[in-house]
Tab-separated table of C-alpha atoms and ligand atoms in Angstrom:
chain	number	residue	atom	x	y	z
A	1	MET	CA	51.550	139.210	97.725
A	2	VAL	CA	49.935	136.552	95.558
A	3	LEU	CA	49.173	137.616	92.006
A	4	ALA	CA	45.920	136.588	90.359
A	5	PRO	CA	46.066	133.810	87.760
A	6	VAL	CA	44.726	136.293	85.235
A	7	GLU	CA	46.680	139.503	84.772
A	8	GLY	CA	44.641	142.516	85.813
A	9	ASN	CA	42.607	140.661	88.434
A	10	PRO	CA	43.009	141.638	92.074
A	11	ALA	CA	46.001	140.295	93.954
A	12	ALA	CA	45.877	139.285	97.593
A	13	VAL	CA	48.406	140.280	100.218
A	14	TYR	CA	48.958	138.298	103.381
A	15	LEU	CA	50.995	139.425	106.340
A	16	ASP	CA	51.232	139.295	110.086
A	17	LEU	CA	51.480	142.429	112.062
A	18	LYS	CA	52.111	143.234	115.649
A	19	TYR	CA	51.414	146.705	116.893
A	20	GLU	CA	54.077	148.089	119.195
A	21	GLY	CA	52.922	151.660	119.562
A	22	ASP	CA	51.856	153.112	122.887
A	23	ARG	CA	48.934	154.997	121.458
A	24	ALA	CA	45.677	153.174	120.760
A	25	VAL	CA	44.811	153.618	117.109
A	26	SER	CA	42.874	151.812	114.460
A	27	LEU	CA	44.165	150.376	111.258
A	28	SER	CA	41.909	151.976	108.746
A	29	ARG	CA	43.578	151.954	105.360
A	30	VAL	CA	46.144	150.114	103.350
A	31	ALA	CA	48.065	150.922	100.208
A	32	VAL	CA	50.090	148.687	97.935
A	33	GLU	CA	52.815	150.126	95.757
A	34	GLY	CA	52.095	149.385	92.116
A	35	ALA	CA	48.368	148.915	92.679
A	36	GLU	CA	45.740	151.525	91.945
A	37	SER	CA	43.921	150.811	95.173
A	38	ALA	CA	43.857	148.391	98.033
A	39	MET	CA	41.408	147.451	100.728
A	40	MET	CA	41.141	145.090	103.638
A	41	HIS	CA	38.736	142.209	103.249
A	42	GLU	CA	37.488	139.450	105.426
A	43	TYR	CA	35.073	136.603	104.998
A	44	GLY	CA	31.758	136.721	106.684
A	45	GLU	CA	28.431	135.058	106.455
A	46	TYR	CA	25.804	137.085	104.723
A	47	ASP	CA	22.577	135.811	103.297
A	48	PHE	CA	23.583	132.274	104.408
A	49	LYS	CA	26.616	132.364	102.173
A	50	VAL	CA	30.215	132.935	103.081
A	51	GLN	CA	31.548	135.830	101.119
A	52	MET	CA	34.169	138.510	101.155
A	53	MET	CA	33.378	141.856	102.581
A	54	GLU	CA	35.228	144.987	103.415
A	55	MET	CA	36.759	144.904	106.873
A	56	LEU	CA	35.923	147.419	109.538
A	57	PRO	CA	38.885	149.340	110.925
A	58	VAL	CA	40.929	147.169	113.278
A	59	PRO	CA	41.525	148.612	116.753
A	60	LEU	CA	45.195	148.371	117.716
A	61	THR	CA	46.670	148.695	121.163
A	62	LYS	CA	50.172	147.786	122.225
A	63	GLY	CA	50.767	144.106	121.525
A	64	THR	CA	47.785	143.568	119.230
A	65	GLU	CA	48.508	140.981	116.590
A	66	VAL	CA	46.596	140.757	113.349
A	67	SER	CA	47.187	138.200	110.670
A	68	PHE	CA	46.089	138.449	107.122
A	69	LYS	CA	46.078	134.944	105.707
A	70	PRO	CA	44.443	132.836	103.004
A	71	GLY	CA	40.779	132.130	103.717
A	72	ASP	CA	40.666	134.832	106.358
A	73	LYS	CA	41.466	138.522	106.522
A	74	HIS	CA	43.436	139.669	103.531
A	75	ILE	CA	44.477	142.773	101.701
A	76	MET	CA	43.168	142.991	98.198
A	77	ALA	CA	45.080	145.012	95.649
A	78	MET	CA	43.188	146.249	92.609
A	79	GLY	CA	44.617	147.555	89.368
A	80	VAL	CA	47.941	145.822	89.822
A	81	SER	CA	50.651	147.067	87.497
A	82	PRO	CA	52.097	144.480	85.101
A	83	GLU	CA	55.474	145.650	86.404
A	84	LEU	CA	54.855	143.639	89.529
A	85	LYS	CA	56.256	140.237	88.669
A	86	PRO	CA	56.681	137.025	90.612
A	87	GLY	CA	60.024	137.027	92.364
A	88	GLY	CA	59.975	140.767	92.875
A	89	THR	CA	58.933	142.745	95.901
A	90	THR	CA	56.567	145.572	96.488
A	91	GLU	CA	55.742	147.728	99.460
A	92	VAL	CA	52.619	147.514	101.543
A	93	THR	CA	51.711	150.522	103.644
A	94	LEU	CA	49.430	150.257	106.633
A	95	ILE	CA	47.791	153.518	107.597
A	96	VAL	CA	46.276	154.069	111.020
A	97	SER	CA	43.901	156.667	112.340
A	98	GLY	CA	45.724	159.945	112.734
A	99	GLY	CA	47.684	159.259	109.570
A	100	ASP	CA	50.682	157.348	110.889
A	101	LYS	CA	52.027	154.868	108.382
A	102	GLN	CA	54.147	151.795	108.417
A	103	SER	CA	55.527	150.268	105.250
A	104	VAL	CA	56.653	146.709	104.919
A	105	PRO	CA	58.165	144.895	101.959
A	106	ALA	CA	56.099	142.099	100.408
A	107	LYS	CA	57.445	139.330	98.228
A	108	ILE	CA	55.513	138.788	95.031
A	109	ILE	CA	54.585	135.245	94.152
A	110	ALA	CA	52.597	133.725	91.317
A	111	ALA	CA	49.105	132.370	91.775
A	112	GLY	CA	48.986	128.688	92.563
A	113	GLY	CA	52.117	128.818	94.682
A	114	GLU	CA	49.787	129.100	97.618
A	115	ARG	CA	46.172	128.544	98.130
A	116	GLU	CA	44.364	130.538	95.525
A	117	HIS	CA	42.210	133.465	96.318
A	118	SER	CA	39.031	133.488	94.313
A	119	HIS	CA	36.094	135.771	94.055
B	201	CU	CU1	39.171	140.034	98.881
C-alpha cells in the first residue's frame, strides 16, 4: 500500500492474486483495514483522455491471475487513518460474489518510494 504524499488523500494498493478456488466467482469488492472505503480502479480511455475509472467485477476461475500494479489496475483506499504509517502493515480484504472473503497483509510504504499515483 502506497500512501499519498498528502495525508488524507487516497492511497493505492498493489498486489498480485491468483485464484485457486474451484467455483467460478467474480471479485466484486475490496476493503482495506484503516480506510473508510476502498474501490478497484483501472485506467481507460474516455473522451480521448486516459483516466481512472471504477473497475467492473473481475471474473475468477481456477488459476486466474490478476495483478494490481502502478499505472494499471489498482485498489484505491479513501479516508485512510493517520494510524497507518510507513513501515507498518494493514490488511486488504478481497470479497467475491457470494460473500467469500480473502484477507492478505499489505506493507505500507511512503509515497515516492515507488512510482507515484496521481489523480
Ligand atoms: Cu485510482
